[in-house]
Amino acid sequence: MWKRSSRVRSVKITRKESKELYECMICGYRVKETSPRTCPTCTGEMQNLGNPREQ
């Protein structure tokens, strides 16, 4: 007897909601968000520092 494994493959997690570390280029404010474009404190441009676990 063999079991169908077609449903198991469709459970792949393909979410890109992994929170990464972002730092403001102006005031240096750091925040872990999904994709912040502006700094919440000085509305400056945010720079992606990547996942802190990989550093």
Coordinates of N, CA and C in Angstrom, one line a residue:
M1 N 0.8 -1.2 0.0 CA 0.0 0.0 0.0 C 0.9 1.3 0.0
W2 N 0.5 2.2 -0.8 CA 1.3 3.5 -0.9 C 0.3 4.7 -0.6
K3 N 0.8 5.6 0.1 CA 0.0 6.8 0.4 C 0.3 8.0 -0.5
R4 N -0.7 8.7 -0.8 CA -0.5 9.9 -1.6 C 0.1 11.0 -0.8
S5 N 1.2 11.6 -1.4 CA 1.9 12.7 -0.7 C 1.8 14.0 -1.4
S6 N 0.7 14.1 -2.1 CA 0.5 15.3 -2.9 C 0.1 16.5 -2.1
R7 N -0.6 16.2 -1.0 CA -1.0 17.3 -0.1 C 0.1 17.8 0.8
V8 N 1.1 16.9 1.0 CA 2.2 17.3 1.9 C 3.1 18.4 1.2
R9 N 3.2 18.3 -0.1 CA 4.1 19.2 -0.8 C 3.5 20.6 -0.9
S10 N 2.2 20.7 -0.8 CA 1.5 22.0 -0.9 C 1.5 22.8 0.4
V11 N 2.1 22.2 1.4 CA 2.1 22.9 2.7 C 3.4 23.7 2.9
K12 N 4.2 23.8 1.8 CA 5.4 24.6 1.8 C 5.2 26.0 2.3
I13 N 6.0 26.4 3.3 CA 5.8 27.8 3.8 C 6.6 28.8 2.9
T14 N 5.9 29.6 2.2 CA 6.6 30.6 1.3 C 6.2 32.0 1.7
R15 N 6.2 32.2 3.0 CA 5.9 33.6 3.5 C 7.1 34.4 3.5
K16 N 7.0 35.7 3.1 CA 8.2 36.6 3.2 C 7.9 37.6 4.3
E17 N 7.4 37.1 5.4 CA 7.1 38.0 6.5 C 8.2 38.0 7.6
S18 N 9.3 37.5 7.2 CA 10.4 37.4 8.2 C 10.9 38.8 8.5
K19 N 10.8 39.2 9.8 CA 11.2 40.5 10.2 C 12.7 40.7 10.2
E20 N 13.2 41.8 9.5 CA 14.6 42.0 9.4 C 14.9 43.3 10.2
L21 N 16.1 43.5 10.5 CA 16.6 44.7 11.2 C 16.8 45.9 10.2
Y22 N 16.2 47.0 10.5 CA 16.3 48.2 9.7 C 16.9 49.3 10.6
E23 N 17.8 50.1 10.0 CA 18.4 51.2 10.7 C 18.2 52.5 9.9
C24 N 17.8 53.6 10.6 CA 17.7 54.9 9.9 C 19.0 55.5 9.6
M25 N 19.1 56.0 8.4 CA 20.4 56.5 7.9 C 20.7 57.9 8.5
I26 N 19.7 58.5 9.1 CA 19.8 59.9 9.6 C 20.0 59.9 11.1
C27 N 19.1 59.3 11.8 CA 19.2 59.4 13.3 C 19.7 58.1 13.9
G28 N 19.8 57.0 13.1 CA 20.3 55.7 13.6 C 19.3 54.9 14.4
Y29 N 18.0 55.2 14.2 CA 17.0 54.5 14.9 C 16.8 53.1 14.3
R30 N 16.9 52.1 15.2 CA 16.8 50.7 14.7 C 15.4 50.1 15.1
V31 N 14.9 49.3 14.1 CA 13.6 48.7 14.4 C 13.5 47.4 13.6
K32 N 12.8 46.4 14.2 CA 12.6 45.1 13.5 C 11.2 45.1 12.9
E33 N 11.1 45.3 11.6 CA 9.9 45.3 10.9 C 10.0 44.5 9.6
T34 N 8.9 44.4 8.9 CA 8.9 43.6 7.7 C 9.5 44.5 6.6
S35 N 9.1 45.7 6.3 CA 9.7 46.6 5.3 C 9.3 48.0 5.6
P36 N 9.9 48.6 6.6 CA 9.7 50.1 6.8 C 10.4 50.9 5.8
R37 N 9.7 51.9 5.3 CA 10.3 52.8 4.3 C 10.9 54.1 4.9
T38 N 10.2 54.5 5.9 CA 10.6 55.8 6.6 C 10.7 55.6 8.1
C39 N 11.6 56.3 8.7 CA 11.8 56.2 10.1 C 10.7 56.8 10.9
P40 N 10.2 56.1 11.9 CA 9.0 56.6 12.7 C 9.4 57.8 13.6
T41 N 10.7 58.1 13.8 CA 11.0 59.2 14.7 C 11.4 60.5 13.9
C42 N 12.2 60.3 12.8 CA 12.6 61.5 12.1 C 12.2 61.4 10.6
T43 N 11.4 60.4 10.3 CA 10.9 60.2 8.9 C 12.0 60.2 7.9
G44 N 13.2 59.6 8.3 CA 14.3 59.5 7.4 C 14.2 58.2 6.6
E45 N 15.2 58.0 5.7 CA 15.2 56.7 4.9 C 15.8 55.6 5.7
M46 N 15.1 54.4 5.7 CA 15.5 53.3 6.4 C 16.4 52.4 5.6
Q47 N 17.5 51.9 6.2 CA 18.4 51.0 5.6 C 18.3 49.6 6.1
N48 N 18.3 48.6 5.2 CA 18.1 47.2 5.6 C 19.5 46.7 6.1
L49 N 19.5 46.1 7.3 CA 20.7 45.5 7.9 C 20.6 44.0 7.8
G50 N 19.5 43.5 7.3 CA 19.3 42.1 7.1 C 18.9 41.4 8.4
N51 N 18.9 40.1 8.4 CA 18.5 39.3 9.6 C 19.7 39.3 10.6
P52 N 19.4 39.7 11.8 CA 20.5 39.8 12.8 C 21.0 38.4 13.2
R53 N 20.3 37.3 12.9 CA 20.8 36.0 13.2 C 21.9 35.6 12.2
E54 N 21.9 36.2 11.0 CA 22.9 35.8 10.0 C 24.2 36.5 10.2
Q55 N 24.2 37.6 11.0 CA 25.4 38.4 11.2 C 26.4 37.8 12.2

